[in-house]
GROMACS .gro file of C-alpha atoms in nm:
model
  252
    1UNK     CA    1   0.000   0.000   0.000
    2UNK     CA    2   0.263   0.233  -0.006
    3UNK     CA    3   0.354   0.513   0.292
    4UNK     CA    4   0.073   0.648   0.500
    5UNK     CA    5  -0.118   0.936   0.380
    6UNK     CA    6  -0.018   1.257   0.600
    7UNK     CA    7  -0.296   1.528   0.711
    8UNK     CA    8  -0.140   1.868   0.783
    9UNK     CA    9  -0.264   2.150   0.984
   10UNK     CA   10  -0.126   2.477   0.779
   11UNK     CA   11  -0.067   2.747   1.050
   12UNK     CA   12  -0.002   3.144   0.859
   13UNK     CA   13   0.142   3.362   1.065
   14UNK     CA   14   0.107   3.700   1.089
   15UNK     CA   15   0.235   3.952   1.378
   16UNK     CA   16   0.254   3.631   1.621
   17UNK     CA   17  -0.122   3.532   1.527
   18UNK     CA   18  -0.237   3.261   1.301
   19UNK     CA   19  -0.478   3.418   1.068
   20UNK     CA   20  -0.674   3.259   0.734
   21UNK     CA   21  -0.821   3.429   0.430
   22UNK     CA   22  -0.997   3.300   0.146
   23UNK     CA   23  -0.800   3.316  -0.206
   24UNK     CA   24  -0.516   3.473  -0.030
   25UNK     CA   25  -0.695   3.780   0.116
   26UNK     CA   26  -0.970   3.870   0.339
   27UNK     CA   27  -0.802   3.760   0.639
   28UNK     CA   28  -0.932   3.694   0.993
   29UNK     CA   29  -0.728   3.559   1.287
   30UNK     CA   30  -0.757   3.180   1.420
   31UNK     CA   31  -0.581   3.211   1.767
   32UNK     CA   32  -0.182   3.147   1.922
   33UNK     CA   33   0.037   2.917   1.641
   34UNK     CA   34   0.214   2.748   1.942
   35UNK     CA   35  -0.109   2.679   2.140
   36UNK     CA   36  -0.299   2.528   1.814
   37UNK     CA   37   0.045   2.336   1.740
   38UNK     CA   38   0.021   2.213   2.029
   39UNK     CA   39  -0.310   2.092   2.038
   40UNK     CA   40  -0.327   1.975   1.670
   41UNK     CA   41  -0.022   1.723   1.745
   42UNK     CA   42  -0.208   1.634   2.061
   43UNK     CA   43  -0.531   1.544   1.820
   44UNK     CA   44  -0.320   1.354   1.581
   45UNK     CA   45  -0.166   1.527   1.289
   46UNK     CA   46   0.097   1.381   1.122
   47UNK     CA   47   0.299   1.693   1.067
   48UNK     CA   48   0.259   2.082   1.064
   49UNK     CA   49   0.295   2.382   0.795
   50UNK     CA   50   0.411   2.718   0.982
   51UNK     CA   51   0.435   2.974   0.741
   52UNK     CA   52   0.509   3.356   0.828
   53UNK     CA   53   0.310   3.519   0.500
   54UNK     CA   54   0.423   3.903   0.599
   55UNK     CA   55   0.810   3.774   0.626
   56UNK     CA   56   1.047   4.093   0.654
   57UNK     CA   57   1.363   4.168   0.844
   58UNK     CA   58   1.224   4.319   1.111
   59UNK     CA   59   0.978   4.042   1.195
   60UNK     CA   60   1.208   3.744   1.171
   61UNK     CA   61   1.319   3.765   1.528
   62UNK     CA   62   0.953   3.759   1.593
   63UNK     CA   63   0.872   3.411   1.427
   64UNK     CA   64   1.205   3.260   1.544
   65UNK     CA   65   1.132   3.282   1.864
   66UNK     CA   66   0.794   3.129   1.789
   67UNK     CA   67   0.927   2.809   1.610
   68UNK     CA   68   1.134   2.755   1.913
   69UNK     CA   69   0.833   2.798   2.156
   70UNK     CA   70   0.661   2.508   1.885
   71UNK     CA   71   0.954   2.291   1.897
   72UNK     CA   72   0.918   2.316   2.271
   73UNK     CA   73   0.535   2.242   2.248
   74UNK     CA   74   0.507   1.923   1.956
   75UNK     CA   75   0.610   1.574   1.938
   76UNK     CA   76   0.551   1.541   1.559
   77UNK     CA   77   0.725   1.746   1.248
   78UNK     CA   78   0.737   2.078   1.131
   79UNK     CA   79   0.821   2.325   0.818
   80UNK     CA   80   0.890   2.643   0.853
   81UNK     CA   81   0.841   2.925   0.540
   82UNK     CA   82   0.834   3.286   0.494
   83UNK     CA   83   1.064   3.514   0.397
   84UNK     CA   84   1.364   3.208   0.307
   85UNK     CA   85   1.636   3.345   0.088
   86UNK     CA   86   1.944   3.184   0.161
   87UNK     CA   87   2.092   2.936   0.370
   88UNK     CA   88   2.154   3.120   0.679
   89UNK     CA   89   1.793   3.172   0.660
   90UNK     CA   90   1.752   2.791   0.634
   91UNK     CA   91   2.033   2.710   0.941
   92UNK     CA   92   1.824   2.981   1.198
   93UNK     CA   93   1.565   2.825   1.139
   94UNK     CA   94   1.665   2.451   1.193
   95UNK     CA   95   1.848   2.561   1.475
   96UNK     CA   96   1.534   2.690   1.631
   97UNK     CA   97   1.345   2.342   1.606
   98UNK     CA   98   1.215   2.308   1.278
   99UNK     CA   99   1.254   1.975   1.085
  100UNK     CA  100   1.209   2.084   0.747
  101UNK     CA  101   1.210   2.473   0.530
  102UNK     CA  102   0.968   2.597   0.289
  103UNK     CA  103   1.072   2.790  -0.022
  104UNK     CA  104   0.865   2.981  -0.262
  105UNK     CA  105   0.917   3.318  -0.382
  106UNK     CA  106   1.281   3.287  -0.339
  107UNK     CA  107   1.315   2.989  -0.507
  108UNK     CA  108   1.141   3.155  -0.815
  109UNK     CA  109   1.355   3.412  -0.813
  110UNK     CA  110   1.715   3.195  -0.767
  111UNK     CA  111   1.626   2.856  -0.831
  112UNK     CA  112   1.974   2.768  -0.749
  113UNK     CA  113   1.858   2.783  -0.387
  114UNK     CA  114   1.725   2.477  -0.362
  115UNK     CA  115   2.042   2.324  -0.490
  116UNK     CA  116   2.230   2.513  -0.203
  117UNK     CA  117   1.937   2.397   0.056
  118UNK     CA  118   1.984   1.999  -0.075
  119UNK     CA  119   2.354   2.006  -0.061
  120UNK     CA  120   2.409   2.142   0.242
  121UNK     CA  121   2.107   2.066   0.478
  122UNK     CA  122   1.965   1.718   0.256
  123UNK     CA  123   1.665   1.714   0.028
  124UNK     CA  124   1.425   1.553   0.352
  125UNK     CA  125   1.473   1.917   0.462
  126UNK     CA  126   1.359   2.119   0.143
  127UNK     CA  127   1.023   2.147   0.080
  128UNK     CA  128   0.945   2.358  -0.241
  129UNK     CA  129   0.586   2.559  -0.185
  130UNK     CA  130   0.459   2.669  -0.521
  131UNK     CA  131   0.119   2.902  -0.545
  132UNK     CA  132  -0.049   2.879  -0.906
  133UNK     CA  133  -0.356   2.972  -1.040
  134UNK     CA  134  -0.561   2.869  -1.348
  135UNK     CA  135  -0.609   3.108  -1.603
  136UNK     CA  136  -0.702   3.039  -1.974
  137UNK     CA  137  -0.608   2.734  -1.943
  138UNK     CA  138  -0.296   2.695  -1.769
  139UNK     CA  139  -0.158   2.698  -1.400
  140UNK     CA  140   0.058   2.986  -1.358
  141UNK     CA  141   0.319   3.039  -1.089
  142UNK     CA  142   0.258   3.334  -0.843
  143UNK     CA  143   0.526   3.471  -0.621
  144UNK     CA  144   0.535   3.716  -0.297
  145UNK     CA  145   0.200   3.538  -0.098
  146UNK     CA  146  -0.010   3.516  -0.417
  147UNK     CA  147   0.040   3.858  -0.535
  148UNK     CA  148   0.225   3.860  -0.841
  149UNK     CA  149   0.228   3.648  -1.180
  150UNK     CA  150   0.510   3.513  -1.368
  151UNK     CA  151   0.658   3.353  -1.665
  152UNK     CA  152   0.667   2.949  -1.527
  153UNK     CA  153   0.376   2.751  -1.586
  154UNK     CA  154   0.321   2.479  -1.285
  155UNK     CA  155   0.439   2.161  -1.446
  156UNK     CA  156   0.756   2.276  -1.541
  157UNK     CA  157   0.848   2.490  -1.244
  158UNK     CA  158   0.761   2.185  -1.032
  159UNK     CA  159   0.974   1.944  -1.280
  160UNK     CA  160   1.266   2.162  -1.226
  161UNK     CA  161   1.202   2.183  -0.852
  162UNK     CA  162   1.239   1.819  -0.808
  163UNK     CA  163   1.545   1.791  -1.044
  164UNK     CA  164   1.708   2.088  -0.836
  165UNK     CA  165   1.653   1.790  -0.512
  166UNK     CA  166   1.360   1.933  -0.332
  167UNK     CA  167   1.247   1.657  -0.092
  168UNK     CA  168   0.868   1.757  -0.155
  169UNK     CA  169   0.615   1.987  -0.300
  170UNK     CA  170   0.350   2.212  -0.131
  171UNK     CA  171   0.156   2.251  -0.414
  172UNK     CA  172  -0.156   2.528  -0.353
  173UNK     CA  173  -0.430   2.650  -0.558
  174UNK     CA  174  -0.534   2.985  -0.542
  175UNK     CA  175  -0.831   2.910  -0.718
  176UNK     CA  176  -0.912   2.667  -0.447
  177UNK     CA  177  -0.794   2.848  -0.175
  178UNK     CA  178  -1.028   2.854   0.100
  179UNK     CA  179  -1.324   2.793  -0.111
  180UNK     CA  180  -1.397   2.475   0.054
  181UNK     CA  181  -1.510   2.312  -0.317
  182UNK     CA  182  -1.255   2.090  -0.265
  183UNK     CA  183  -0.883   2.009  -0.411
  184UNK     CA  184  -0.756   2.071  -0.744
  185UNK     CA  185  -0.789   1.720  -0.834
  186UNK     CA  186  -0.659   1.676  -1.194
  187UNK     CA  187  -0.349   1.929  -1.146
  188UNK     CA  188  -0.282   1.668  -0.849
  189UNK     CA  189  -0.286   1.352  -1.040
  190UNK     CA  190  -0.040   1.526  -1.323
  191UNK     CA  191   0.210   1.639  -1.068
  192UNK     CA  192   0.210   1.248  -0.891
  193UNK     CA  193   0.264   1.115  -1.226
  194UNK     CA  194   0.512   1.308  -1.370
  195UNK     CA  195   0.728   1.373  -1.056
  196UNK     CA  196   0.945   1.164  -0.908
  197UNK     CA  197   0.913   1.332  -0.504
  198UNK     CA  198   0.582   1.405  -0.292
  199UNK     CA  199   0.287   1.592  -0.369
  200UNK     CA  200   0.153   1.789  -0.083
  201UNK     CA  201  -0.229   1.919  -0.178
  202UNK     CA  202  -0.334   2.249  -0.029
  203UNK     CA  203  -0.609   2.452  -0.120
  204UNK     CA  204  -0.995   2.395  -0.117
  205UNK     CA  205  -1.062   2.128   0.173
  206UNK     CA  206  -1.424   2.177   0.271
  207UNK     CA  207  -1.531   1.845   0.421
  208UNK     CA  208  -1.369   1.470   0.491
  209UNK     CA  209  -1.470   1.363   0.107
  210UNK     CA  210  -1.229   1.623  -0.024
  211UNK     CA  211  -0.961   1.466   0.211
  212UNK     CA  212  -1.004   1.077   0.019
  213UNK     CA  213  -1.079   1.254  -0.331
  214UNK     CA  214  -0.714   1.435  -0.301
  215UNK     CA  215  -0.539   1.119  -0.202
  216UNK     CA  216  -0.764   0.842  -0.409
  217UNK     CA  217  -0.833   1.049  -0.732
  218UNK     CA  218  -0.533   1.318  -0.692
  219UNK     CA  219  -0.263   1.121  -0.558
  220UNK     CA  220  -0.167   1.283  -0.325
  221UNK     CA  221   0.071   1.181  -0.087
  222UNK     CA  222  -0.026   1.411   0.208
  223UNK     CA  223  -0.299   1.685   0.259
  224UNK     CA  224  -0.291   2.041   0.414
  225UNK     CA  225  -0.552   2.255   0.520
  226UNK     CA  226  -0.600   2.539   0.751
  227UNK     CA  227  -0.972   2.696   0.841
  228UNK     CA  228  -1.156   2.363   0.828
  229UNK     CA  229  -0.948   2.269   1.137
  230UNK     CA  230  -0.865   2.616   1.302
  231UNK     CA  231  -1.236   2.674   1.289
  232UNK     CA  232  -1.340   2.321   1.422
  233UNK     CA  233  -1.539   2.216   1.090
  234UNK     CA  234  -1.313   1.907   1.075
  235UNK     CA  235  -1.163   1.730   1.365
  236UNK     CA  236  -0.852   1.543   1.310
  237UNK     CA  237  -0.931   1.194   1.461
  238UNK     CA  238  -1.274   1.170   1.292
  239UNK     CA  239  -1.121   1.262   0.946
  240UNK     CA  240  -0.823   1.041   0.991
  241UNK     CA  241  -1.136   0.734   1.098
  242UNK     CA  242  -1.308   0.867   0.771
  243UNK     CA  243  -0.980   0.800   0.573
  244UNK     CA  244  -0.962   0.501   0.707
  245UNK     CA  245  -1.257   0.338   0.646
  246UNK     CA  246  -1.260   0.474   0.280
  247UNK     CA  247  -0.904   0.190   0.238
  248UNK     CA  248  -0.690   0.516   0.261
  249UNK     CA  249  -0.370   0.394   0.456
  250UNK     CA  250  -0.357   0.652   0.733
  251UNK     CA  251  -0.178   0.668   1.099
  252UNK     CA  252  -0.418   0.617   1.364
   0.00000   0.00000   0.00000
């Protein structure tokens, strides 16, 4: 059957409070990071997504102080992201507790990064986040939290990611993006079967079906989602049962 399916509480940060939007704005605030870390590894997630979505100099003190009051607080794994440019950004951060980074715009910008990341730190610790939307026709790349379009089309951004040794892909929608219709299925299925590294879904989870269609019909090796579980729509242990019974190989 393969490796167990993963479910992943997605924590964004902003001025030491987790907030969520929908489509990457509108944003309202879902309570302490470290306190629903805490309790999300207590209800059974498999790992955690931390990501600081207003990442600037000033505030980077801020957030890594906050993975190493989370590193304090969990017993399972945890990426970091937000504001990554280069390796020493990468080392503070592992030496504050985290298990694994989270590239994006950065990456875009200097792909070469994630070479530097996978050489010096291993691929297990470089996950690759890339935001696209779909627009006449095609899934376009978006850098700097959603806000701005460029030239790579999703496919072969994400091809070259996993050549450059990324251990994984975060791969959102921004079309799904706290819609709750569900994941983008079909862009799901195309990444697990043209890449040769793991396909983390985001984007879209509305109820427990959406969970077993993104792993059953998208392939998906693990699943991320934020205001379904911040907001109590979903509880962990009755999603991971759900899973379960639908043959999805899940940890218990």
């Amino acid at each position: 059957m393969g490796l167990a399916k993963r479910i992943i509480p997605c924590l964004d940060v902003k001025d030491g409070t987790t907030v969520k939007g929908t489509n990457f704005v509108n944003l309202r605030q879902a309570g302490d990071p470290v306190e629903l870390g805490k309790a999300y590894s207590n209800a059974g997630a498999d790992e955690l997504v931390f990501l600081d979505i207003t990442a600037s100099h000033e505030r980077r003190k801020t957030f890594t102080d906050m993975v190493t009051r989370v590193a304090a607080e969990v017993n399972i794994p945890f990426t970091v992201g937000g504001g990554v440019n280069e390796l020493s950004d990468v080392e503070r951060l592992l030496y504050a507790g985290a298990d694994k980074v989270s590239v994006n715009s950065a990456a875009l910008k200097r792909p070469t990064l994630i070479n530097e990341i996978a050489n010096r730190f291993g691929s297990q610790v470089c996950v690759c986040a890339i935001d696209a939307r779909f627009h006449e026709g095609e899934w376009i790349c978006y850098v700097n939290g959603g806000r701005i379009p460029t030239e790579r089309k999703l496919i072969e951004w994400a091809s070259e990611v996993a050549d450059r040794g990324a251990g994984e892909i975060l791969f959102t929608s921004m079309n799904h993006d706290g819609v709750k219709n569900g994941f983008a299925i079909e862009a799901l299925a195309e990444l697990h079967e043209k890449l040769p590294i793991p396909i983390i879904a985001s984007g879209g989870a509305g109820n427990m079906r959406h969970f077993s269609d993104a792993f059953i019909k998208g392939k998906a090796d693990a699943a991320l989602a934020a205001s379904v579980f911040h907001f109590g729509e979903i509880e962990i242990p009755e999603l991971k049962s759900f899973l379960k019974a639908e043959g999805i190989k899940i940890r218990i």
